[in-house]
Coordinates of C-alpha atoms and ligand atoms in Angstrom, one line a residue:
M1 CA 76.7 105.7 90.1
P2 CA 75.6 102.4 91.8
S3 CA 71.8 101.7 90.6
P4 CA 69.3 102.3 93.5
S5 CA 67.1 99.5 94.5
S6 CA 64.4 101.4 96.0
N7 CA 62.3 98.5 97.2
S8 CA 65.1 97.1 99.7
P9 CA 63.4 97.0 103.1
G10 CA 67.6 97.7 105.0
A11 CA 67.4 99.9 107.8
I12 CA 71.0 101.1 107.7
V13 CA 73.2 102.8 105.0
I14 CA 76.5 102.3 104.8
A15 CA 78.6 104.4 102.4
T16 CA 81.8 106.3 101.0
L17 CA 83.3 108.5 98.8
N18 CA 86.6 106.5 97.1
A19 CA 89.0 108.3 95.6
K20 CA 87.9 106.2 92.6
Y21 CA 86.5 103.3 91.2
I22 CA 88.9 101.7 90.9
H23 CA 89.7 101.4 95.2
A24 CA 87.2 99.5 96.6
S25 CA 86.5 100.2 100.6
L26 CA 87.8 98.1 102.9
G27 CA 86.9 99.9 106.2
L28 CA 83.3 99.7 104.7
R29 CA 83.7 95.5 104.4
Y30 CA 84.8 95.2 107.9
L31 CA 82.1 97.1 109.3
L32 CA 79.2 94.9 107.2
A33 CA 81.2 91.8 108.3
N34 CA 80.9 92.5 111.8
M35 CA 77.4 93.8 112.3
D36 CA 75.6 90.6 113.6
V37 CA 78.9 89.2 115.2
H38 CA 78.6 92.5 117.5
G39 CA 75.1 94.2 116.7
G40 CA 73.2 91.1 117.4
P41 CA 71.6 89.0 114.7
G42 CA 69.6 90.1 112.4
L43 CA 71.4 93.3 111.9
K44 CA 73.6 92.5 109.0
S45 CA 70.4 91.8 106.7
Q46 CA 69.2 95.1 107.1
T47 CA 72.9 96.9 106.1
Q48 CA 73.8 98.1 102.8
L49 CA 76.8 99.4 101.5
R50 CA 77.2 101.8 99.0
E51 CA 80.3 103.1 97.6
F52 CA 80.4 106.4 95.6
V53 CA 83.7 108.3 94.0
I54 CA 84.4 111.8 95.0
A55 CA 83.3 113.1 91.0
H56 CA 80.0 112.4 91.6
P57 CA 77.7 115.3 92.5
P58 CA 76.4 115.3 95.8
L59 CA 73.3 115.9 95.0
L60 CA 73.0 112.1 93.0
I61 CA 74.6 110.6 95.6
V62 CA 71.8 112.1 98.6
E63 CA 69.4 110.7 96.1
Q64 CA 70.8 107.2 95.9
L65 CA 70.9 107.5 99.6
L66 CA 67.6 108.2 100.1
A67 CA 65.9 106.2 97.3
L68 CA 67.0 103.3 99.9
N69 CA 64.9 104.6 102.7
P70 CA 67.3 104.3 105.6
K71 CA 66.7 105.1 109.3
I72 CA 70.6 104.9 109.7
I73 CA 73.2 106.2 107.2
G74 CA 76.6 106.0 108.3
L75 CA 79.6 108.0 106.2
G76 CA 83.4 106.9 106.2
V77 CA 85.2 109.9 106.1
Y78 CA 88.7 110.6 105.0
I79 CA 91.2 113.5 103.4
W80 CA 90.0 112.5 100.1
N81 CA 86.3 112.8 100.3
V82 CA 85.6 115.4 103.6
V83 CA 85.0 118.4 101.4
E84 CA 82.4 116.2 99.3
T85 CA 80.7 114.0 102.2
T86 CA 79.8 117.9 104.5
Q87 CA 77.8 118.3 100.9
V88 CA 76.1 115.2 101.0
V89 CA 75.3 115.4 105.2
Q90 CA 74.3 119.0 104.7
L91 CA 71.7 117.8 102.4
L92 CA 70.6 114.7 104.2
K93 CA 70.7 116.9 107.2
A94 CA 67.9 119.4 104.9
L95 CA 65.9 116.9 103.5
R96 CA 65.5 114.0 106.0
P97 CA 66.3 115.4 109.6
D98 CA 65.1 112.1 111.5
I99 CA 68.1 109.9 109.6
K100 CA 70.3 109.6 112.0
V101 CA 73.8 110.4 110.8
I102 CA 77.1 108.6 111.8
L103 CA 80.3 109.1 110.5
G104 CA 83.7 107.3 111.2
G105 CA 86.9 107.3 109.2
P106 CA 90.4 108.7 109.7
E107 CA 89.4 112.5 108.9
V108 CA 86.8 112.3 111.6
S109 CA 88.8 110.5 114.3
F110 CA 90.5 113.6 116.0
E111 CA 90.1 117.3 116.0
T112 CA 86.3 116.8 116.3
D113 CA 85.5 119.7 117.9
S114 CA 86.4 122.1 115.0
Q115 CA 85.1 120.0 112.0
E116 CA 81.4 121.0 110.5
I117 CA 80.8 117.7 109.0
C118 CA 80.8 116.4 112.9
R119 CA 78.9 119.4 113.9
L120 CA 76.0 118.3 111.5
A121 CA 76.2 114.4 112.0
D122 CA 74.3 112.9 115.0
H123 CA 77.1 110.7 115.8
V124 CA 80.9 110.2 115.8
I125 CA 83.0 106.8 115.7
T126 CA 86.5 108.0 116.5
G127 CA 88.8 105.2 115.3
W128 CA 87.8 101.8 114.6
G129 CA 84.3 101.0 113.7
D130 CA 84.3 96.8 113.5
V131 CA 83.0 97.0 117.5
S132 CA 81.5 100.2 118.3
F133 CA 79.1 100.6 114.7
P134 CA 77.1 97.6 114.7
R135 CA 76.6 98.3 118.6
L136 CA 75.4 101.7 117.7
C137 CA 73.7 100.6 115.3
R138 CA 71.5 98.2 117.1
A139 CA 70.9 101.2 120.2
L140 CA 69.4 103.3 117.9
L141 CA 67.3 100.7 116.4
D142 CA 66.3 99.0 119.5
G143 CA 67.5 101.3 122.5
P144 CA 68.7 102.8 124.7
P145 CA 69.6 105.8 123.2
P146 CA 73.2 105.9 123.7
L147 CA 74.5 109.3 125.8
M148 CA 77.3 110.5 123.7
K149 CA 77.2 111.9 120.5
V150 CA 81.3 111.3 119.7
I151 CA 81.9 107.8 120.8
A152 CA 85.6 106.1 121.1
G153 CA 85.7 103.1 118.7
E154 CA 86.7 100.1 120.6
Q155 CA 90.0 98.4 120.2
P156 CA 89.3 94.0 120.5
A157 CA 91.9 92.2 119.6
L158 CA 91.9 91.0 115.9
E159 CA 90.3 88.0 116.5
A160 CA 87.1 89.3 117.9
I161 CA 86.9 91.4 114.6
A162 CA 85.4 89.1 111.8
L163 CA 87.5 89.2 108.6
P164 CA 85.8 91.2 105.7
Y165 CA 87.1 89.7 102.4
E166 CA 83.5 87.5 101.9
E167 CA 81.9 90.9 101.2
Y168 CA 84.2 92.0 98.0
T169 CA 81.6 91.0 94.9
A170 CA 82.8 89.1 91.9
E171 CA 82.6 92.9 90.1
D172 CA 85.1 93.8 93.0
L173 CA 87.4 91.0 91.5
A174 CA 87.3 91.3 88.3
K175 CA 87.8 95.1 88.0
R176 CA 88.8 96.8 91.2
L177 CA 91.8 96.7 93.3
L178 CA 91.4 94.6 96.5
Y179 CA 92.9 95.6 99.5
V180 CA 94.1 93.6 102.2
E181 CA 95.0 93.7 105.8
A182 CA 97.3 90.8 107.3
S183 CA 98.0 93.2 110.3
R184 CA 96.9 96.9 111.7
G185 CA 98.8 99.3 113.2
C186 CA 102.6 100.6 113.0
P187 CA 105.1 100.6 116.0
F188 CA 106.9 103.3 114.5
K189 CA 106.2 107.0 115.3
C190 CA 107.0 109.4 112.2
E191 CA 105.4 111.8 113.3
F192 CA 103.6 113.3 110.1
C193 CA 101.8 110.0 109.7
L194 CA 98.6 108.8 111.5
S195 CA 99.5 105.5 112.2
S196 CA 102.5 106.6 115.0
L197 CA 99.5 107.2 117.1
D198 CA 99.0 103.4 117.3
K199 CA 101.0 101.6 119.6
T200 CA 101.9 98.8 118.0
A201 CA 101.3 96.8 114.8
W202 CA 98.8 93.9 115.8
A203 CA 98.7 90.6 113.2
F204 CA 95.4 89.1 112.5
D205 CA 95.7 85.2 112.5
L206 CA 97.5 83.9 109.8
D207 CA 96.0 80.8 109.2
A208 CA 92.4 82.6 109.0
F209 CA 93.8 85.1 106.9
M210 CA 95.4 82.8 104.7
G211 CA 92.7 81.1 104.0
E212 CA 90.3 84.5 103.3
M213 CA 93.4 84.7 100.6
E214 CA 92.6 81.3 99.4
A215 CA 89.2 81.7 98.8
L216 CA 89.3 85.0 97.7
Y217 CA 92.2 83.1 95.1
Q218 CA 89.4 80.5 94.1
R219 CA 87.2 83.0 93.3
G220 CA 89.7 84.9 90.9
A221 CA 91.2 87.6 92.7
R222 CA 94.5 88.7 91.5
N223 CA 95.0 91.7 92.6
F224 CA 96.0 92.6 96.1
K225 CA 97.1 95.4 97.6
F226 CA 98.2 95.1 101.2
V227 CA 97.4 97.8 103.7
D228 CA 99.9 96.7 106.1
R229 CA 102.4 99.9 107.6
T230 CA 104.8 97.2 107.9
F231 CA 104.9 93.7 105.9
N232 CA 108.1 93.2 106.3
L233 CA 108.4 93.3 110.2
K234 CA 107.2 90.0 111.5
V235 CA 109.8 87.5 109.0
D236 CA 107.5 84.2 109.6
F237 CA 104.6 85.7 108.2
S238 CA 105.7 87.6 105.5
V239 CA 107.9 84.3 104.2
R240 CA 104.4 82.8 104.2
I241 CA 103.1 85.2 102.9
L242 CA 104.8 85.5 100.1
Q243 CA 105.2 81.7 99.5
F244 CA 101.6 82.1 99.2
F245 CA 101.1 83.9 96.3
L246 CA 104.4 82.5 94.7
D247 CA 103.3 79.1 94.8
R248 CA 100.1 80.0 93.2
M249 CA 102.0 82.1 90.6
K250 CA 104.5 79.5 89.7
A251 CA 101.5 77.1 89.3
D252 CA 98.1 78.3 87.0
A253 CA 98.5 82.7 87.9
P254 CA 101.1 84.4 86.0
D255 CA 98.7 87.1 86.3
L256 CA 98.9 87.8 89.5
F257 CA 100.2 91.1 91.4
I258 CA 100.7 92.0 94.3
H259 CA 101.6 95.3 96.7
F260 CA 103.2 95.7 99.7
E261 CA 104.4 98.7 102.1
V262 CA 107.5 97.5 102.9
V263 CA 110.1 99.5 105.8
P264 CA 113.5 99.9 103.8
D265 CA 116.4 99.0 106.3
S266 CA 115.1 95.6 107.6
L267 CA 114.9 93.3 104.2
H268 CA 115.5 89.6 106.2
D269 CA 117.8 87.3 104.2
R270 CA 114.6 84.4 104.0
L271 CA 112.3 87.4 102.8
K272 CA 115.2 88.7 99.9
E273 CA 115.3 84.4 99.1
L274 CA 111.7 84.7 98.4
I275 CA 111.4 87.8 96.8
A276 CA 114.2 86.9 93.9
Q277 CA 112.0 84.6 92.6
F278 CA 108.9 86.6 91.6
P279 CA 109.0 87.4 87.8
A280 CA 108.8 90.7 86.4
G281 CA 105.6 93.1 86.9
T282 CA 104.2 90.8 89.7
L283 CA 105.3 92.6 92.9
Q284 CA 105.5 95.8 93.7
F285 CA 107.1 97.4 96.6
E286 CA 106.4 101.0 98.1
V287 CA 109.6 101.7 100.3
G288 CA 109.1 104.5 102.5
I289 CA 112.8 106.9 102.9
Q290 CA 110.6 110.0 103.1
S291 CA 114.0 112.1 104.5
F292 CA 117.9 110.6 104.7
N293 CA 118.5 113.3 106.4
P294 CA 119.0 112.1 110.2
E295 CA 118.8 115.4 111.9
V296 CA 115.4 115.7 110.4
Q297 CA 114.7 112.3 111.4
Q298 CA 115.6 112.9 114.3
R299 CA 113.3 115.5 114.8
I300 CA 110.1 113.6 113.3
S301 CA 111.1 110.7 115.4
R302 CA 111.4 108.2 112.3
K303 CA 113.8 105.7 113.1
Q304 CA 115.9 104.7 110.3
D305 CA 119.2 103.1 108.8
N306 CA 120.3 105.2 105.9
I307 CA 122.9 102.7 104.9
K308 CA 120.9 99.6 105.5
T309 CA 118.0 101.1 103.7
A310 CA 119.7 102.2 100.6
E311 CA 121.8 98.4 100.8
N312 CA 118.5 96.8 100.2
L313 CA 116.9 99.2 98.3
R314 CA 120.2 98.5 95.7
W315 CA 119.4 94.9 96.3
L316 CA 116.1 95.3 95.4
V317 CA 116.3 97.1 92.1
T318 CA 119.2 95.0 90.9
Q319 CA 118.7 91.3 92.6
S320 CA 114.8 91.2 92.6
Q321 CA 112.7 92.0 89.5
A322 CA 109.8 93.8 91.5
H323 CA 109.0 97.2 91.2
V324 CA 109.9 99.5 93.3
H325 CA 108.2 103.1 94.6
A326 CA 110.4 105.0 97.4
D327 CA 108.8 108.1 98.9
L328 CA 110.2 110.9 99.9
I329 CA 109.1 114.3 101.7
F330 CA 109.5 117.6 101.2
G331 CA 108.7 120.1 104.0
L332 CA 109.8 118.9 107.3
P333 CA 110.8 120.8 109.3
G334 CA 114.1 121.4 109.6
E335 CA 114.8 119.9 105.9
T336 CA 116.1 122.9 103.7
L337 CA 116.3 122.6 99.7
G338 CA 120.3 121.9 99.5
S339 CA 119.3 118.8 102.7
F340 CA 116.7 118.1 100.6
A341 CA 118.6 118.2 97.4
E342 CA 120.9 115.7 98.6
G343 CA 118.6 113.5 99.9
F344 CA 117.1 113.5 96.6
D345 CA 120.2 112.5 93.9
R346 CA 121.2 109.8 96.4
L347 CA 117.8 108.0 96.2
Y348 CA 117.7 108.6 92.8
D349 CA 121.4 107.0 92.4
L350 CA 119.9 104.1 93.4
A351 CA 117.6 103.8 90.6
P352 CA 113.8 103.1 91.9
H353 CA 111.8 102.3 89.5
E354 CA 109.5 105.3 90.6
I355 CA 110.4 108.4 93.4
Q356 CA 107.0 109.6 94.8
F357 CA 107.4 113.0 95.6
G358 CA 104.7 114.1 98.2
I359 CA 104.8 117.3 100.1
L360 CA 104.0 117.1 103.7
K361 CA 100.3 117.5 104.9
R362 CA 99.6 117.9 108.2
L363 CA 97.1 114.8 109.1
R364 CA 94.4 116.0 111.7
G365 CA 95.8 114.3 114.9
T366 CA 99.3 114.0 113.9
P367 CA 102.3 115.1 116.4
I368 CA 104.3 116.5 113.7
T369 CA 102.1 119.8 115.3
R370 CA 104.5 119.8 118.1
H371 CA 106.7 122.0 116.1
T372 CA 104.4 124.4 114.5
A373 CA 105.8 126.7 116.6
D374 CA 109.3 126.5 116.7
Y375 CA 109.5 125.7 112.7
A376 CA 107.4 128.1 111.7
M377 CA 104.6 126.0 109.9
V378 CA 102.2 127.2 108.0
Y379 CA 99.5 124.2 106.1
E380 CA 97.0 125.0 104.0
P381 CA 93.6 125.6 106.3
Q382 CA 91.2 123.3 103.4
T383 CA 92.5 119.7 102.4
P384 CA 94.7 118.6 102.4
Y385 CA 96.7 120.9 104.4
T386 CA 99.5 121.1 102.7
I387 CA 102.4 122.7 103.9
L388 CA 102.7 126.2 102.9
Q389 CA 106.3 127.6 104.0
N390 CA 108.5 127.5 107.6
S391 CA 111.7 128.6 108.7
T392 CA 114.2 126.9 106.1
V393 CA 111.3 126.8 103.2
D394 CA 109.6 130.2 102.0
F395 CA 106.3 130.3 99.9
I396 CA 107.9 130.6 96.9
T397 CA 109.7 127.9 96.7
M398 CA 107.2 125.5 98.3
Q399 CA 105.4 126.0 95.6
R400 CA 108.3 125.4 93.2
M401 CA 109.1 122.3 94.8
K402 CA 104.9 121.2 94.6
R403 CA 105.2 122.0 90.5
F404 CA 108.3 120.3 90.9
A405 CA 106.7 116.9 92.2
R406 CA 103.8 117.5 89.3
Y407 CA 105.9 117.7 86.6
W408 CA 108.6 114.5 88.2
D409 CA 105.1 112.2 88.1
M410 CA 104.4 113.7 84.2
V411 CA 107.8 113.2 82.7
V412 CA 109.9 110.9 85.0
N413 CA 107.3 108.5 87.0
S414 CA 105.2 107.8 83.7
G415 CA 108.0 106.4 82.0
R416 CA 107.8 107.7 78.5
F417 CA 111.2 109.8 78.8
S418 CA 113.6 107.1 79.6
A419 CA 116.5 108.0 76.8
A420 CA 115.8 111.7 76.9
L421 CA 115.8 111.7 80.5
R422 CA 119.3 110.3 79.8
L423 CA 120.3 113.8 79.1
L424 CA 118.4 115.9 80.7
L425 CA 119.5 114.5 85.0
A426 CA 122.8 114.1 83.7
P427 CA 126.0 115.1 84.2
G428 CA 125.7 115.6 87.8
S429 CA 122.9 116.6 90.4
A430 CA 119.5 115.1 89.2
F431 CA 117.3 117.4 91.5
D432 CA 119.5 120.7 90.2
H433 CA 118.9 119.3 86.5
F434 CA 115.8 118.7 87.0
L435 CA 114.4 121.9 89.2
N436 CA 115.8 124.1 86.3
F437 CA 113.8 122.1 83.9
S438 CA 110.8 122.9 86.4
D439 CA 111.2 126.4 86.7
W440 CA 111.6 126.8 82.7
L441 CA 108.5 124.8 81.7
W442 CA 106.4 126.3 84.5
L443 CA 107.7 129.9 82.8
T444 CA 107.1 129.0 79.5
T445 CA 103.7 127.4 79.9
G446 CA 102.3 128.4 82.8
K447 CA 100.4 124.7 82.8
T448 CA 101.4 121.9 85.2
H449 CA 98.0 119.7 83.7
E450 CA 96.6 118.6 80.8
F451 CA 99.9 118.5 78.5
A452 CA 99.9 115.9 75.3
Y453 CA 102.7 113.8 75.0
E454 CA 103.7 115.2 71.5
K455 CA 103.3 118.6 73.1
L456 CA 106.1 117.5 75.8
I457 CA 108.2 116.0 73.6
D458 CA 108.0 119.3 71.7
L459 CA 109.3 120.7 74.9
M460 CA 112.0 118.8 76.3
H461 CA 113.7 119.0 72.9
A462 CA 113.0 122.9 73.7
Y463 CA 114.5 123.0 76.7
L464 CA 117.1 120.4 75.7
M465 CA 118.4 122.2 72.7
L466 CA 117.6 125.9 73.8
Q467 CA 119.0 125.9 77.5
R468 CA 121.1 122.4 77.8
A469 CA 123.0 123.6 73.9
L470 CA 123.2 119.7 73.7
P471 CA 123.6 118.8 69.8
R472 CA 120.5 118.3 68.2
E473 CA 121.7 115.1 66.5
Q474 CA 121.7 113.8 70.0
V475 CA 118.6 115.2 71.5
N476 CA 116.7 114.0 68.5
A477 CA 118.0 110.4 68.7
A478 CA 116.6 110.5 72.2
L479 CA 113.5 111.5 71.9
L480 CA 112.4 109.3 68.4
A481 CA 113.8 106.8 70.7
D482 CA 111.1 107.6 73.0
Y483 CA 108.7 108.5 70.7
L484 CA 108.5 105.2 68.7
A485 CA 108.5 103.3 72.3
S486 CA 105.5 104.7 73.5
G487 CA 103.4 104.4 70.5
A488 CA 102.1 107.2 70.3
R489 CA 100.5 108.5 66.8
G490 CA 100.0 112.4 66.7
K491 CA 103.2 114.1 65.3
P492 CA 105.4 115.9 67.5
Q493 CA 106.4 118.9 65.4
C494 CA 110.4 118.9 66.5
L495 CA 110.4 114.8 64.9
A496 CA 108.9 115.8 62.2
G497 CA 112.1 115.7 60.1
A498 CA 113.2 112.7 61.8
L499 CA 109.9 110.7 61.8
M500 CA 110.3 111.4 58.2
N501 CA 113.7 110.5 57.8
N502 CA 112.7 107.6 59.9
A503 CA 109.0 106.3 57.8
A504 CA 111.5 106.2 54.5
N505 CA 114.1 104.6 55.9
S506 CA 111.4 102.0 58.1
K507 CA 110.2 101.4 53.9
A508 CA 113.6 100.7 52.6
I509 CA 114.2 98.3 55.6
L510 CA 110.7 96.5 54.7
T511 CA 111.4 97.1 51.0
Q512 CA 114.7 95.4 51.5
R513 CA 113.1 92.5 53.6
T514 CA 110.4 91.9 51.0
Q515 CA 113.2 91.4 48.2
R516 CA 114.8 89.3 49.8
N517 CA 112.4 87.4 51.5
E518 CA 111.0 87.2 47.5
R519 CA 114.2 85.9 47.0
Q520 CA 114.1 83.5 49.5
A521 CA 110.8 82.0 48.2
R522 CA 112.0 82.4 44.8
H523 CA 115.1 80.4 46.1
L524 CA 113.1 77.9 48.0
S525 CA 110.2 77.4 45.2
L526 CA 113.4 76.5 42.7
K527 CA 114.5 74.1 45.4
L528 CA 111.9 72.2 45.8
E529 CA 111.2 72.1 41.9
A530 CA 114.2 70.8 41.5
Ligands
B12_1 C1 93.7 102.5 100.1 C2 94.6 104.0 100.8 C3 94.4 105.2 99.8 C4 93.6 105.3 98.5 C5 92.3 105.4 98.9 C6 91.2 104.5 98.9 C7 89.6 104.4 98.2 N1 88.9 104.0 99.3 O1 89.7 105.6 97.9 C8 94.7 105.8 97.9 C9 95.6 105.2 97.7 C10 94.2 106.8 96.6 C11 95.4 107.0 99.1 C12 95.1 108.3 98.9 C13 95.7 109.5 99.5 N2 96.2 108.5 100.8 CO1 95.4 107.2 101.9 N3 95.7 105.5 102.6 C14 94.9 104.3 102.0 C15 95.1 103.3 102.8 C16 96.9 102.6 103.0 C17 94.5 102.0 103.5 C18 92.9 102.5 103.8 C19 92.5 101.4 104.3 O2 91.8 100.5 103.6 N4 93.0 100.6 105.8 C20 92.1 99.2 106.4 C21 91.1 99.7 106.9 C22 90.3 98.8 107.4 O3 90.7 100.8 108.0 P1 90.5 102.5 107.6 O4 89.6 102.7 106.2 O5 90.7 103.3 108.5 O6 88.6 101.6 108.2 C23 88.1 101.3 109.7 C24 88.1 103.2 110.5 O7 88.7 103.9 110.0 C25 87.0 102.8 110.6 N5 85.9 104.0 109.8 C26 86.0 103.4 108.2 N6 84.6 103.9 107.3 C27 83.9 104.3 108.1 C28 82.5 104.5 108.3 C29 81.8 105.0 109.6 C30 80.4 104.9 109.6 C31 82.4 104.4 111.0 C32 81.8 104.4 112.0 C33 83.5 104.0 110.8 C34 84.6 103.9 109.8 O8 86.4 101.9 110.8 C35 87.4 101.1 110.0 C36 87.2 99.3 110.8 O9 87.7 99.6 111.6 C37 95.2 103.7 104.8 C38 96.4 103.5 105.6 C39 95.8 102.3 106.2 N7 96.4 101.5 106.2 O10 94.4 102.5 106.6 C40 95.6 105.4 104.0 C41 95.3 106.8 104.4 C42 93.8 106.4 104.5 N8 95.5 107.3 103.5 C43 96.1 108.9 104.1 C44 96.6 109.9 102.9 C45 97.2 111.1 104.0 C46 96.6 110.1 102.0 C47 96.6 110.5 101.2 C48 96.2 112.6 101.3 C49 98.4 110.3 101.2 C50 99.5 111.5 100.3 N9 99.9 112.2 100.2 O11 98.6 112.0 98.7 C51 96.5 110.9 99.1 C52 94.6 111.4 99.3 C53 94.2 111.1 97.9 C54 93.3 112.0 97.2 N10 92.8 111.9 96.0 O12 93.5 113.0 97.7 C55 95.9 108.8 106.0 C56 94.8 109.7 106.1 C57 94.1 110.7 106.6 C58 93.0 110.8 107.3 N11 92.3 111.6 107.2 O13 92.0 110.6 106.1 C59 95.8 106.9 106.1 C60 95.2 106.8 107.0 C61 97.2 107.1 105.7 C62 98.3 107.0 106.8 N12 98.9 106.7 107.8 O14 98.4 108.2 107.4 N13 94.9 106.3 100.2
SF4_2 S1 105.4 106.4 108.0 FE1 105.2 104.3 107.4 S2 107.0 103.3 109.4 FE2 106.5 105.7 109.9 S3 104.2 105.1 111.3 FE3 103.9 105.7 109.6 S4 103.2 103.8 108.8 FE4 104.4 103.9 110.3

């Protein structure tokens, strides 16, 4: 929890509840950077930024906010914090109804009429807050008071927005992911995604942006996460950004780490040339595949050349050292279990380092709702509004797939079972094998969380031996290799014998090595004496 500074004179507090401490809020830093620029001189010095995480109790958050004694509290509301932020606003309004509460962020930018949190607040700014929030604060402090409760956020040319990177503190630089954006918006129209509502992608002035990256770098920043929706569209921009990081990495910062979201079907040769030069562990790409099914792609207005996508993905995995995460979504209208399995196996064969397997969510404001009636889409009414069933996937199957997604993360994406996975996911369809394993794991344990690694090894052993009837030596060897590589210390029961043999073997090898070393030392000393 941030420590309260109750004697601070700030009239305005901007705050949000991040998903976890490691995520620093870029949106709030934009608001802070633009207070004077768009609200007039003197506003920024009256503004304080406070960040919490969703695990913090709302009562303590309110206590911290009220200790700052503000006149205005601005809160950033997102899908991950709307439940907790609603409780915060309820408490604030009960304790201090005189404080003006202003909301902003993607979750309250749409369907404001139907949200309790919007009913409780004094004002809601939809869309971008960089200009409209400072202006509203000025109006609330100095008048004339605004007439509207819900205000459409002004969207100026990006040059009119002050860049926020100076607002990252030394602690942010040292301990948190630094979100940065070279462009805003997306030209594509994938209907499940909020960015589909943007008309296009707008680029920040590249010289100014690179200047800010240099300043962050000089202050010691090493961990950059680009939030650009389509990093690789403007090749000249992407080349300059990649070159910037590559130069510094080669010069004196091998510990740099950069993350980009890329569209998979366009990877220019100039980009490939640069990407290939990044050493292992420095570059990460999140590649949105979402679906390989052309009918589904068309239905949700996602334009994607599947052949080029596959080629580029293969290139990234085989010709570069970038860590590649590929995203897939289950539950899209018209997708069946069979068609999804085909796409999954196609992606699995391309061997990205992780398949991030998400279940469709109905984000407020997204045009995916146009399929609700035709495809009998039923979503959870609470956040995160996950799909429960549709006309091609019933509720039971959807539940199975949610568990599949969870177990996939735990077993495959965790990277702790590489040898065992070669047994588990072959031969034939990796999807079918994992679905069977997932069903069995659920039936056997009734749990999707809180598996100790040792317990998982025992479960995997039981499955491979009893359900897949694989030879014991093969299963033991694979799990032993995974266990030893993991560095874990607990003792899985299934490996007790193998571990004892291994210890005995290691001891024998060690003894042999020691005897050899002693012989060598004796031999050397004899040679020296001679
Ligand atoms: C970083 C990020 C995360 C981080 C969390 C960051 C954090 N602070 O904790 C992580 C990786 C954990 C995450 C997870 C998820 N995320 Co996310 N994430 C983002 C991302 C990539 C960047 C956010 C950002 O910094 N944007 C740049 C800033 C400048 O924009 P902004 O935050 O929108 O802020 C502007 C306005 O919203 C407004 N504003 C913001 N705060 C305030 C406050 C006030 C008072 C006012 C007036 C205005 C205002 O002004 C700002 C400047 O114009 C966005 C996509 C994107 N590029 O924006 C998605 C996005 C926010 N995520 C989204 C989603 C759906 C998810 C997931 C559900 C994904 C999933 N399938 O699991 C999960 C949920 C996590 C959970 N625990 O439940 C959706 C949000 C939908 C929503 N209604 O909130 C987005 C928009 C992606 C999308 N295009 O669909 N996410
Ligand atoms: S999914 Fe990606 S490409 Fe499609 S609209 Fe969203 S950000 Fe753009």
